[in-house]
Amino acid sequence: MFIFKCEGFNQEQATIQVTSLLWTESGEVTFNANDDSFACLLLTQCKSDSGGFFNLLAGCKPQFIEQWLEYLEEKKLIKKVSLQQIDYKETDYPIKLALDDESASTLLDMLYKVGNFNRLQISRYLKNRNNITYLSTKYDKTDLQRYMQLGKAINFILKLKK
C-alpha cells in the first residue's frame, strides 16, 4: 500500500492511498482532502511522464501519482508531498487496509500455498520489486510472471474486503 500525504500553502491537506503491492501496478485509490479547491487541484488534469493523462480516482499506478505530485510541488502549486509505503509484512497491515476479519488472511495464506509461495520468497520479491536489474538476474520470465499474478490476486482479494 502506498500513502501520499499532500500539504498546501494554506493548511490544506490531502491523503491519497493506493492499494497496490507493486509501484507499477494499478490499484484501488482512496482520496481525502480538507479543502475543495485543494482537492480540485490534485484531481484535475493529472498527468505523468510515463502514463500521460490519467484519472486518479479510477484507480491508477502509484508511480503515476508520484510523478504528478512531484510536478505540482516543483511548480510550487503544493507545499509538500510525503510518501509512506506500508509493507504487507507489517503486523498492522490488515488494520490499515481495514481488513477486520481473519477470513481475508486465511484466504491469502491459501493463495500462497496454491501458488507454491512461501513468505520468504514473497518478502524477497517485494523488497526488490523496484530493482529491475536484480529481478532480471534473480528470476526467469516464468517466475516473474508468477509473482506478478500473485500481486494481482492479492489486490483482488483486498478489493473484495472493502
Coordinates of N, CA and C in Angstrom, one line a residue, residues 70-159:
E70 N 4.9 15.3 -7.7 CA 6.2 15.9 -7.8 C 6.2 17.1 -8.7
Y71 N 5.4 17.0 -9.8 CA 5.3 18.1 -10.8 C 4.6 19.3 -10.1
L72 N 3.5 19.0 -9.3 CA 2.8 20.1 -8.6 C 3.7 20.7 -7.6
E73 N 4.5 20.0 -6.9 CA 5.4 20.5 -5.9 C 6.5 21.4 -6.6
E74 N 7.1 20.9 -7.7 CA 8.1 21.7 -8.5 C 7.5 23.0 -9.0
K75 N 6.3 23.0 -9.4 CA 5.6 24.2 -9.9 C 5.1 25.1 -8.8
K76 N 5.4 24.7 -7.5 CA 5.0 25.5 -6.3 C 3.5 25.7 -6.2
L77 N 2.8 24.6 -6.7 CA 1.3 24.6 -6.5 C 0.9 23.9 -5.2
I78 N 1.8 23.1 -4.7 CA 1.5 22.5 -3.4 C 2.8 22.6 -2.6
K79 N 2.7 22.6 -1.3 CA 3.9 22.9 -0.5 C 4.8 21.7 -0.3
K80 N 4.1 20.5 0.0 CA 4.9 19.4 0.4 C 4.2 18.1 0.1
V81 N 5.0 17.1 -0.3 CA 4.4 15.7 -0.5 C 5.3 14.7 0.2
S82 N 4.7 13.8 0.9 CA 5.4 12.7 1.5 C 4.8 11.4 1.2
L83 N 5.6 10.4 1.1 CA 5.1 9.0 0.8 C 5.4 8.1 1.9
Q84 N 4.4 7.3 2.2 CA 4.6 6.2 3.2 C 4.2 4.9 2.5
Q85 N 5.1 4.0 2.4 CA 4.9 2.7 1.8 C 4.7 1.7 2.9
I86 N 3.6 1.0 3.0 CA 3.3 0.0 4.0 C 3.4 -1.4 3.4
D87 N 4.3 -2.1 4.0 CA 4.6 -3.5 3.5 C 3.5 -4.4 4.1
Y88 N 3.2 -5.4 3.3 CA 2.2 -6.4 3.8 C 2.7 -7.2 5.0
K89 N 4.0 -7.2 5.3 CA 4.6 -8.0 6.4 C 4.3 -7.3 7.8
E90 N 4.0 -6.0 7.7 CA 3.8 -5.3 9.0 C 2.6 -5.9 9.7
T91 N 2.7 -6.0 11.0 CA 1.6 -6.7 11.8 C 0.3 -5.9 11.7
D92 N 0.3 -4.6 11.6 CA -1.0 -3.9 11.5 C -1.4 -3.6 10.1
Y93 N -0.8 -4.3 9.1 CA -1.2 -4.1 7.7 C -2.7 -4.3 7.5
P94 N -3.3 -5.4 8.0 CA -4.7 -5.7 7.7 C -5.6 -4.5 8.3
I95 N -5.1 -4.0 9.5 CA -5.9 -2.9 10.1 C -5.8 -1.7 9.2
K96 N -4.7 -1.4 8.7 CA -4.5 -0.2 7.9 C -5.3 -0.3 6.6
L97 N -5.5 -1.6 6.1 CA -6.3 -1.9 4.9 C -7.8 -2.0 5.3
A98 N -8.1 -1.9 6.5 CA -9.5 -2.0 7.0 C -10.0 -3.5 6.9
L99 N -9.1 -4.4 7.0 CA -9.5 -5.8 7.0 C -9.7 -6.2 8.4
D100 N -11.0 -6.4 8.8 CA -11.3 -6.6 10.2 C -11.6 -8.1 10.5
D101 N -11.6 -9.0 9.5 CA -11.8 -10.4 9.9 C -10.7 -11.2 9.4
E102 N -10.6 -12.4 9.9 CA -9.5 -13.3 9.6 C -9.7 -14.1 8.3
S103 N -10.9 -14.0 7.7 CA -11.1 -14.8 6.5 C -10.2 -14.3 5.4
A104 N -9.9 -13.0 5.3 CA -9.0 -12.5 4.2 C -7.6 -13.0 4.4
S105 N -7.2 -13.0 5.7 CA -5.8 -13.5 6.0 C -5.7 -15.0 5.6
T106 N -6.8 -15.7 6.0 CA -6.8 -17.2 5.7 C -6.8 -17.4 4.2
L107 N -7.6 -16.6 3.5 CA -7.6 -16.7 2.0 C -6.3 -16.4 1.4
L108 N -5.6 -15.4 1.9 CA -4.2 -15.0 1.4 C -3.2 -16.2 1.7
D109 N -3.3 -16.8 2.9 CA -2.4 -17.9 3.2 C -2.7 -19.1 2.2
M110 N -4.0 -19.3 1.9 CA -4.3 -20.4 1.0 C -3.8 -20.1 -0.4
L111 N -3.9 -18.8 -0.8 CA -3.4 -18.4 -2.1 C -1.8 -18.6 -2.2
Y112 N -1.1 -18.3 -1.1 CA 0.3 -18.5 -1.1 C 0.6 -20.0 -1.3
K113 N -0.1 -20.9 -0.6 CA 0.1 -22.3 -0.7 C -0.2 -22.8 -2.1
V114 N -1.4 -22.4 -2.7 CA -1.8 -22.9 -4.0 C -0.7 -22.4 -5.0
G115 N -0.2 -21.2 -4.9 CA 0.8 -20.7 -5.8 C 2.2 -21.2 -5.6
N116 N 2.3 -22.0 -4.5 CA 3.6 -22.6 -4.1 C 4.6 -21.5 -3.7
F117 N 4.1 -20.5 -3.0 CA 5.0 -19.5 -2.5 C 5.2 -19.6 -1.0
N118 N 6.3 -19.2 -0.5 CA 6.4 -19.1 1.0 C 6.7 -17.6 1.3
R119 N 6.6 -17.3 2.5 CA 6.7 -15.9 2.9 C 8.1 -15.3 2.6
L120 N 9.1 -16.1 2.7 CA 10.5 -15.6 2.4 C 10.6 -15.2 1.0
Q121 N 10.0 -16.1 0.1 CA 10.1 -15.7 -1.3 C 9.3 -14.4 -1.6
I122 N 8.2 -14.3 -1.0 CA 7.4 -13.1 -1.3 C 8.1 -11.9 -0.7
S123 N 8.6 -12.0 0.5 CA 9.3 -10.9 1.1 C 10.5 -10.4 0.3
R124 N 11.3 -11.4 -0.2 CA 12.4 -11.1 -1.1 C 12.0 -10.4 -2.3
Y125 N 11.0 -10.9 -3.0 CA 10.5 -10.3 -4.2 C 10.0 -8.8 -3.9
L126 N 9.2 -8.7 -2.9 CA 8.6 -7.3 -2.6 C 9.7 -6.3 -2.2
K127 N 10.8 -6.8 -1.5 CA 11.9 -5.9 -1.2 C 12.6 -5.4 -2.4
N128 N 12.7 -6.2 -3.4 CA 13.5 -5.9 -4.6 C 12.6 -5.6 -5.9
R129 N 11.3 -5.4 -5.7 CA 10.4 -5.3 -6.9 C 10.7 -4.1 -7.7
N130 N 11.3 -3.0 -7.1 CA 11.6 -1.8 -7.9 C 13.0 -1.9 -8.6
N131 N 13.8 -2.9 -8.3 CA 15.1 -3.1 -8.8 C 15.1 -4.0 -10.0
I132 N 14.8 -3.5 -11.2 CA 14.6 -4.3 -12.4 C 15.9 -5.1 -12.7
T133 N 17.1 -4.6 -12.5 CA 18.3 -5.3 -12.8 C 18.3 -6.6 -11.9
Y134 N 18.1 -6.4 -10.6 CA 18.1 -7.6 -9.7 C 17.1 -8.6 -10.1
L135 N 15.8 -8.1 -10.4 CA 14.8 -9.1 -10.8 C 15.1 -9.9 -12.0
S136 N 15.7 -9.2 -13.0 CA 16.0 -9.9 -14.3 C 17.1 -10.9 -14.1
T137 N 18.0 -10.8 -13.1 CA 19.0 -11.8 -12.8 C 18.6 -12.8 -11.9
K138 N 17.7 -12.5 -11.0 CA 17.2 -13.4 -9.9 C 16.1 -14.4 -10.4
Y139 N 15.2 -13.8 -11.2 CA 14.0 -14.6 -11.7 C 14.0 -14.7 -13.2
D140 N 13.5 -15.9 -13.6 CA 13.3 -16.0 -15.1 C 11.9 -15.5 -15.4
K141 N 11.6 -15.4 -16.6 CA 10.4 -14.8 -17.1 C 9.1 -15.5 -16.4
T142 N 9.2 -16.8 -16.4 CA 8.0 -17.5 -15.8 C 7.8 -17.2 -14.3
D143 N 8.9 -17.2 -13.5 CA 8.8 -16.9 -12.1 C 8.3 -15.4 -11.9
L144 N 8.8 -14.5 -12.7 CA 8.4 -13.1 -12.6 C 6.9 -13.0 -12.9
Q145 N 6.4 -13.7 -13.8 CA 5.0 -13.7 -14.1 C 4.2 -14.2 -13.0
R146 N 4.7 -15.3 -12.3 CA 4.0 -15.9 -11.2 C 3.9 -14.8 -10.1
Y147 N 4.9 -14.1 -9.8 CA 4.9 -13.1 -8.7 C 4.0 -12.0 -9.1
M148 N 4.0 -11.6 -10.3 CA 3.0 -10.5 -10.8 C 1.6 -11.0 -10.6
Q149 N 1.3 -12.2 -11.0 CA 0.0 -12.8 -10.8 C -0.4 -12.8 -9.3
L150 N 0.5 -13.2 -8.5 CA 0.2 -13.2 -7.1 C -0.2 -11.8 -6.6
G151 N 0.6 -10.8 -7.0 CA 0.2 -9.4 -6.6 C -1.2 -9.0 -7.1
K152 N -1.5 -9.4 -8.3 CA -2.9 -9.1 -8.8 C -3.9 -9.8 -8.0
A153 N -3.7 -11.1 -7.7 CA -4.6 -11.9 -6.9 C -4.8 -11.3 -5.5
I154 N -3.7 -10.8 -4.9 CA -3.8 -10.2 -3.6 C -4.6 -8.9 -3.6
N155 N -4.4 -8.1 -4.6 CA -5.2 -6.9 -4.8 C -6.6 -7.2 -5.0
F156 N -7.0 -8.2 -5.7 CA -8.3 -8.6 -6.0 C -9.0 -9.0 -4.6
I157 N -8.3 -9.8 -3.8 CA -8.9 -10.2 -2.5 C -9.1 -9.0 -1.7
L158 N -8.2 -8.0 -1.7 CA -8.3 -6.8 -0.9 C -9.5 -6.0 -1.3
K159 N -9.8 -5.9 -2.6 CA -10.9 -5.2 -3.2 C -12.2 -5.8 -2.7

